[in-house]
JSON list of C-alpha atoms in Angstrom, two decimals:
[
{"chain": "M", "resi": 9, "resn": "MET", "atom": "CA", "xyz": [26.25, -13.45, -10.69]},
{"chain": "M", "resi": 10, "resn": "ASN", "atom": "CA", "xyz": [25.95, -9.71, -10.11]},
{"chain": "M", "resi": 11, "resn": "THR", "atom": "CA", "xyz": [22.79, -8.81, -8.19]},
{"chain": "M", "resi": 12, "resn": "ARG", "atom": "CA", "xyz": [23.76, -5.19, -7.55]},
{"chain": "M", "resi": 13, "resn": "ASN", "atom": "CA", "xyz": [22.45, -4.95, -4.02]},
{"chain": "M", "resi": 14, "resn": "ASN", "atom": "CA", "xyz": [24.01, -1.57, -3.26]},
{"chain": "M", "resi": 15, "resn": "HIS", "atom": "CA", "xyz": [21.60, 0.21, -0.91]},
{"chain": "M", "resi": 16, "resn": "ASN", "atom": "CA", "xyz": [23.64, 3.42, -0.75]},
{"chain": "M", "resi": 17, "resn": "CYS", "atom": "CA", "xyz": [23.96, 4.39, -4.42]},
{"chain": "M", "resi": 18, "resn": "ALA", "atom": "CA", "xyz": [23.38, 7.98, -5.48]},
{"chain": "M", "resi": 19, "resn": "GLY", "atom": "CA", "xyz": [20.47, 8.54, -7.82]},
{"chain": "M", "resi": 20, "resn": "LEU", "atom": "CA", "xyz": [17.43, 6.44, -8.60]},
{"chain": "M", "resi": 21, "resn": "ARG", "atom": "CA", "xyz": [17.28, 2.80, -7.55]},
{"chain": "M", "resi": 22, "resn": "TYR", "atom": "CA", "xyz": [14.78, 0.57, -9.29]},
{"chain": "M", "resi": 23, "resn": "ILE", "atom": "CA", "xyz": [13.86, -3.08, -9.52]},
{"chain": "M", "resi": 24, "resn": "ASP", "atom": "CA", "xyz": [12.89, -4.93, -12.69]},
{"chain": "M", "resi": 25, "resn": "LEU", "atom": "CA", "xyz": [10.38, -7.74, -12.08]},
{"chain": "M", "resi": 26, "resn": "PHE", "atom": "CA", "xyz": [9.40, -10.15, -14.86]},
{"chain": "M", "resi": 27, "resn": "CYS", "atom": "CA", "xyz": [12.26, -8.43, -16.67]},
{"chain": "M", "resi": 28, "resn": "GLY", "atom": "CA", "xyz": [12.26, -10.54, -19.83]},
{"chain": "M", "resi": 29, "resn": "ILE", "atom": "CA", "xyz": [15.25, -9.43, -21.90]},
{"chain": "M", "resi": 30, "resn": "GLY", "atom": "CA", "xyz": [15.30, -5.91, -20.45]},
{"chain": "M", "resi": 31, "resn": "GLY", "atom": "CA", "xyz": [12.83, -3.63, -22.26]},
{"chain": "M", "resi": 32, "resn": "PHE", "atom": "CA", "xyz": [11.78, -1.73, -19.13]},
{"chain": "M", "resi": 33, "resn": "ARG", "atom": "CA", "xyz": [15.41, -1.39, -18.09]},
{"chain": "M", "resi": 34, "resn": "LEU", "atom": "CA", "xyz": [16.41, 0.12, -21.43]},
{"chain": "M", "resi": 35, "resn": "ALA", "atom": "CA", "xyz": [13.51, 2.57, -21.23]},
{"chain": "M", "resi": 36, "resn": "ILE", "atom": "CA", "xyz": [14.12, 3.82, -17.68]},
{"chain": "M", "resi": 37, "resn": "GLU", "atom": "CA", "xyz": [17.87, 4.11, -18.18]},
{"chain": "M", "resi": 38, "resn": "ASP", "atom": "CA", "xyz": [17.34, 6.06, -21.42]},
{"chain": "M", "resi": 39, "resn": "VAL", "atom": "CA", "xyz": [14.85, 8.48, -19.82]},
{"chain": "M", "resi": 40, "resn": "CYS", "atom": "CA", "xyz": [17.08, 8.98, -16.78]},
{"chain": "M", "resi": 41, "resn": "ARG", "atom": "CA", "xyz": [20.20, 9.52, -18.90]},
{"chain": "M", "resi": 42, "resn": "LYS", "atom": "CA", "xyz": [18.39, 12.12, -21.04]},
{"chain": "M", "resi": 43, "resn": "ASN", "atom": "CA", "xyz": [17.35, 13.94, -17.86]},
{"chain": "M", "resi": 44, "resn": "GLY", "atom": "CA", "xyz": [20.71, 13.79, -16.10]},
{"chain": "M", "resi": 45, "resn": "VAL", "atom": "CA", "xyz": [19.57, 11.29, -13.46]},
{"chain": "M", "resi": 46, "resn": "GLN", "atom": "CA", "xyz": [21.71, 8.35, -12.43]},
{"chain": "M", "resi": 47, "resn": "ALA", "atom": "CA", "xyz": [19.63, 5.15, -12.42]},
{"chain": "M", "resi": 48, "resn": "GLU", "atom": "CA", "xyz": [20.68, 1.80, -11.02]},
{"chain": "M", "resi": 49, "resn": "CYS", "atom": "CA", "xyz": [18.91, -1.53, -11.26]},
{"chain": "M", "resi": 50, "resn": "VAL", "atom": "CA", "xyz": [19.36, -3.05, -7.80]},
{"chain": "M", "resi": 51, "resn": "PHE", "atom": "CA", "xyz": [17.32, -6.21, -8.41]},
{"chain": "M", "resi": 52, "resn": "SER", "atom": "CA", "xyz": [15.80, -8.12, -11.29]},
{"chain": "M", "resi": 53, "resn": "CYS", "atom": "CA", "xyz": [13.91, -11.39, -11.66]},
{"chain": "M", "resi": 54, "resn": "GLU", "atom": "CA", "xyz": [12.71, -13.53, -14.53]},
{"chain": "M", "resi": 55, "resn": "ILE", "atom": "CA", "xyz": [11.64, -17.18, -14.55]},
{"chain": "M", "resi": 56, "resn": "ASP", "atom": "CA", "xyz": [12.33, -17.90, -18.24]},
{"chain": "M", "resi": 57, "resn": "GLU", "atom": "CA", "xyz": [15.86, -19.29, -18.54]},
{"chain": "M", "resi": 58, "resn": "GLU", "atom": "CA", "xyz": [16.43, -18.09, -22.12]},
{"chain": "M", "resi": 59, "resn": "CYS", "atom": "CA", "xyz": [15.34, -14.56, -21.18]},
{"chain": "M", "resi": 60, "resn": "ARG", "atom": "CA", "xyz": [17.66, -14.66, -18.16]},
{"chain": "M", "resi": 61, "resn": "LYS", "atom": "CA", "xyz": [20.58, -15.56, -20.46]},
{"chain": "M", "resi": 62, "resn": "SER", "atom": "CA", "xyz": [19.72, -12.69, -22.83]},
{"chain": "M", "resi": 63, "resn": "TYR", "atom": "CA", "xyz": [19.40, -10.25, -19.93]},
{"chain": "M", "resi": 64, "resn": "LEU", "atom": "CA", "xyz": [22.81, -11.37, -18.67]},
{"chain": "M", "resi": 65, "resn": "ALA", "atom": "CA", "xyz": [24.30, -10.86, -22.14]},
{"chain": "M", "resi": 66, "resn": "ASN", "atom": "CA", "xyz": [22.65, -7.44, -22.47]},
{"chain": "M", "resi": 67, "resn": "PHE", "atom": "CA", "xyz": [23.44, -6.05, -19.01]},
{"chain": "M", "resi": 68, "resn": "SER", "atom": "CA", "xyz": [26.08, -8.31, -17.37]},
{"chain": "M", "resi": 69, "resn": "ASP", "atom": "CA", "xyz": [23.47, -8.88, -14.67]},
{"chain": "M", "resi": 70, "resn": "LEU", "atom": "CA", "xyz": [21.80, -12.27, -14.14]},
{"chain": "M", "resi": 71, "resn": "PRO", "atom": "CA", "xyz": [18.22, -11.92, -12.88]},
{"chain": "M", "resi": 72, "resn": "HIS", "atom": "CA", "xyz": [16.98, -13.94, -9.95]},
{"chain": "M", "resi": 73, "resn": "GLY", "atom": "CA", "xyz": [14.52, -16.71, -10.85]},
{"chain": "M", "resi": 74, "resn": "ASP", "atom": "CA", "xyz": [10.96, -17.43, -9.73]},
{"chain": "M", "resi": 75, "resn": "ILE", "atom": "CA", "xyz": [9.43, -14.44, -7.91]},
{"chain": "M", "resi": 76, "resn": "THR", "atom": "CA", "xyz": [7.18, -16.73, -5.87]},
{"chain": "M", "resi": 77, "resn": "GLN", "atom": "CA", "xyz": [10.31, -18.17, -4.24]},
{"chain": "M", "resi": 78, "resn": "ILE", "atom": "CA", "xyz": [11.89, -14.80, -3.40]},
{"chain": "M", "resi": 79, "resn": "SER", "atom": "CA", "xyz": [11.30, -13.25, 0.00]},
{"chain": "M", "resi": 80, "resn": "GLU", "atom": "CA", "xyz": [10.52, -9.55, -0.02]},
{"chain": "M", "resi": 81, "resn": "LYS", "atom": "CA", "xyz": [13.33, -9.25, 2.55]},
{"chain": "M", "resi": 82, "resn": "ALA", "atom": "CA", "xyz": [15.77, -10.31, -0.20]},
{"chain": "M", "resi": 83, "resn": "VAL", "atom": "CA", "xyz": [14.65, -7.41, -2.40]},
{"chain": "M", "resi": 84, "resn": "PRO", "atom": "CA", "xyz": [16.77, -4.27, -1.88]},
{"chain": "M", "resi": 85, "resn": "ASP", "atom": "CA", "xyz": [15.21, -0.91, -1.10]},
{"chain": "M", "resi": 86, "resn": "HIS", "atom": "CA", "xyz": [14.30, 1.03, -4.22]},
{"chain": "M", "resi": 87, "resn": "GLU", "atom": "CA", "xyz": [12.43, 4.09, -5.40]},
{"chain": "M", "resi": 88, "resn": "ILE", "atom": "CA", "xyz": [10.71, 2.56, -8.44]},
{"chain": "M", "resi": 89, "resn": "LEU", "atom": "CA", "xyz": [9.30, -0.90, -9.06]},
{"chain": "M", "resi": 90, "resn": "LEU", "atom": "CA", "xyz": [8.88, -1.98, -12.70]},
{"chain": "M", "resi": 91, "resn": "ALA", "atom": "CA", "xyz": [6.83, -5.07, -13.54]},
{"chain": "M", "resi": 92, "resn": "GLY", "atom": "CA", "xyz": [5.67, -6.39, -16.90]},
{"chain": "M", "resi": 93, "resn": "PHE", "atom": "CA", "xyz": [3.91, -9.47, -15.59]},
{"chain": "M", "resi": 94, "resn": "PRO", "atom": "CA", "xyz": [1.92, -12.07, -17.58]},
{"chain": "M", "resi": 95, "resn": "TYR", "atom": "CA", "xyz": [-1.13, -10.57, -19.28]},
{"chain": "M", "resi": 96, "resn": "GLN", "atom": "CA", "xyz": [-2.87, -13.72, -20.52]},
{"chain": "M", "resi": 97, "resn": "PRO", "atom": "CA", "xyz": [-5.14, -14.15, -17.45]},
{"chain": "M", "resi": 98, "resn": "PHE", "atom": "CA", "xyz": [-6.57, -10.65, -17.95]},
{"chain": "M", "resi": 99, "resn": "SER", "atom": "CA", "xyz": [-6.62, -10.35, -21.74]},
{"chain": "M", "resi": 100, "resn": "ILE", "atom": "CA", "xyz": [-9.93, -9.95, -23.59]},
{"chain": "M", "resi": 101, "resn": "ILE", "atom": "CA", "xyz": [-8.66, -12.37, -26.23]},
{"chain": "M", "resi": 102, "resn": "GLY", "atom": "CA", "xyz": [-7.87, -15.02, -23.62]},
{"chain": "M", "resi": 103, "resn": "LYS", "atom": "CA", "xyz": [-10.00, -17.03, -21.23]},
{"chain": "M", "resi": 104, "resn": "ARG", "atom": "CA", "xyz": [-10.12, -14.14, -18.70]},
{"chain": "M", "resi": 105, "resn": "LYS", "atom": "CA", "xyz": [-9.56, -16.41, -15.74]},
{"chain": "M", "resi": 106, "resn": "GLY", "atom": "CA", "xyz": [-7.84, -13.63, -13.80]},
{"chain": "M", "resi": 107, "resn": "PHE", "atom": "CA", "xyz": [-6.66, -14.95, -10.45]},
{"chain": "M", "resi": 108, "resn": "GLU", "atom": "CA", "xyz": [-8.03, -18.42, -11.21]},
{"chain": "M", "resi": 109, "resn": "ASP", "atom": "CA", "xyz": [-5.04, -18.72, -13.59]},
{"chain": "M", "resi": 110, "resn": "THR", "atom": "CA", "xyz": [-1.80, -19.21, -11.64]},
{"chain": "M", "resi": 111, "resn": "ARG", "atom": "CA", "xyz": [-0.12, -16.60, -13.85]},
{"chain": "M", "resi": 112, "resn": "GLY", "atom": "CA", "xyz": [-2.71, -14.11, -12.64]},
{"chain": "M", "resi": 113, "resn": "THR", "atom": "CA", "xyz": [-1.74, -14.67, -9.02]},
{"chain": "M", "resi": 114, "resn": "LEU", "atom": "CA", "xyz": [1.74, -13.31, -9.74]},
{"chain": "M", "resi": 115, "resn": "PHE", "atom": "CA", "xyz": [0.13, -9.90, -9.28]},
{"chain": "M", "resi": 116, "resn": "PHE", "atom": "CA", "xyz": [0.03, -10.63, -5.54]},
{"chain": "M", "resi": 117, "resn": "ASP", "atom": "CA", "xyz": [3.80, -11.14, -5.47]},
{"chain": "M", "resi": 118, "resn": "ILE", "atom": "CA", "xyz": [4.16, -7.63, -6.87]},
{"chain": "M", "resi": 119, "resn": "ALA", "atom": "CA", "xyz": [1.72, -6.31, -4.25]},
{"chain": "M", "resi": 120, "resn": "ARG", "atom": "CA", "xyz": [3.66, -8.16, -1.52]},
{"chain": "M", "resi": 121, "resn": "ILE", "atom": "CA", "xyz": [6.90, -6.44, -2.53]},
{"chain": "M", "resi": 122, "resn": "ILE", "atom": "CA", "xyz": [5.24, -3.02, -2.87]},
{"chain": "M", "resi": 123, "resn": "GLN", "atom": "CA", "xyz": [3.71, -3.34, 0.60]},
{"chain": "M", "resi": 124, "resn": "ALA", "atom": "CA", "xyz": [7.00, -4.44, 2.16]},
{"chain": "M", "resi": 125, "resn": "LYS", "atom": "CA", "xyz": [9.31, -1.98, 0.39]},
{"chain": "M", "resi": 126, "resn": "GLN", "atom": "CA", "xyz": [7.01, 1.04, -0.14]},
{"chain": "M", "resi": 127, "resn": "PRO", "atom": "CA", "xyz": [8.64, 2.38, -3.32]},
{"chain": "M", "resi": 128, "resn": "THR", "atom": "CA", "xyz": [7.91, 5.97, -4.28]},
{"chain": "M", "resi": 129, "resn": "ALA", "atom": "CA", "xyz": [6.37, 4.77, -7.55]},
{"chain": "M", "resi": 130, "resn": "PHE", "atom": "CA", "xyz": [5.60, 1.64, -9.48]},
{"chain": "M", "resi": 131, "resn": "VAL", "atom": "CA", "xyz": [4.88, 0.89, -13.13]},
{"chain": "M", "resi": 132, "resn": "LEU", "atom": "CA", "xyz": [2.80, -2.16, -14.01]},
{"chain": "M", "resi": 133, "resn": "GLU", "atom": "CA", "xyz": [2.62, -3.08, -17.68]},
{"chain": "M", "resi": 134, "resn": "ASN", "atom": "CA", "xyz": [-0.35, -5.28, -18.52]},
{"chain": "M", "resi": 135, "resn": "VAL", "atom": "CA", "xyz": [-3.66, -5.12, -20.41]},
{"chain": "M", "resi": 136, "resn": "LYS", "atom": "CA", "xyz": [-6.66, -2.79, -20.11]},
{"chain": "M", "resi": 137, "resn": "LEU", "atom": "CA", "xyz": [-8.84, -5.42, -18.46]},
{"chain": "M", "resi": 138, "resn": "LEU", "atom": "CA", "xyz": [-6.58, -5.51, -15.40]},
{"chain": "M", "resi": 139, "resn": "SER", "atom": "CA", "xyz": [-7.62, -1.99, -14.34]},
{"chain": "M", "resi": 140, "resn": "GLY", "atom": "CA", "xyz": [-11.28, -3.02, -14.27]},
{"chain": "M", "resi": 141, "resn": "HIS", "atom": "CA", "xyz": [-10.75, -6.46, -12.77]},
{"chain": "M", "resi": 142, "resn": "ASN", "atom": "CA", "xyz": [-13.06, -7.01, -9.79]},
{"chain": "M", "resi": 143, "resn": "GLN", "atom": "CA", "xyz": [-14.59, -3.55, -10.35]},
{"chain": "M", "resi": 144, "resn": "GLY", "atom": "CA", "xyz": [-11.15, -1.94, -9.92]},
{"chain": "M", "resi": 145, "resn": "LYS", "atom": "CA", "xyz": [-10.55, -3.46, -6.49]},
{"chain": "M", "resi": 146, "resn": "THR", "atom": "CA", "xyz": [-7.59, -5.53, -7.71]},
{"chain": "M", "resi": 147, "resn": "LEU", "atom": "CA", "xyz": [-5.31, -2.53, -8.16]},
{"chain": "M", "resi": 148, "resn": "VAL", "atom": "CA", "xyz": [-6.35, -1.13, -4.78]},
{"chain": "M", "resi": 149, "resn": "THR", "atom": "CA", "xyz": [-4.50, -4.13, -3.32]},
{"chain": "M", "resi": 150, "resn": "CYS", "atom": "CA", "xyz": [-1.25, -2.28, -3.99]}
]
């Protein structure tokens, strides 16, 4: 398993949380390549075993598993955090349970890593309702 924990690489270091099969990774690497910036994924995680296998096949990099079981100390330093976490708890077509749905609480694992690692930037991909959750106070957590 290659976890690419090189803290001294030149260029942009990023982590890919809830990485699925690698959509965010393809996007950031494409943008960086087009702009002459070296980008390196130094950490990824995904709980779905089939997605992990696809990610490994696509990038020769096996993501770590369940984010709730990963200490922020195990996450390498990085400049950008990418996270496409479960949207169902915040979707207008769902039950809108927010943090009452265990998938909704995964947001706090992202916040925990952001607070510990202080990346320069982060990109959270979710649904519109997330930005207004709890009158916007949810995103202030980060």
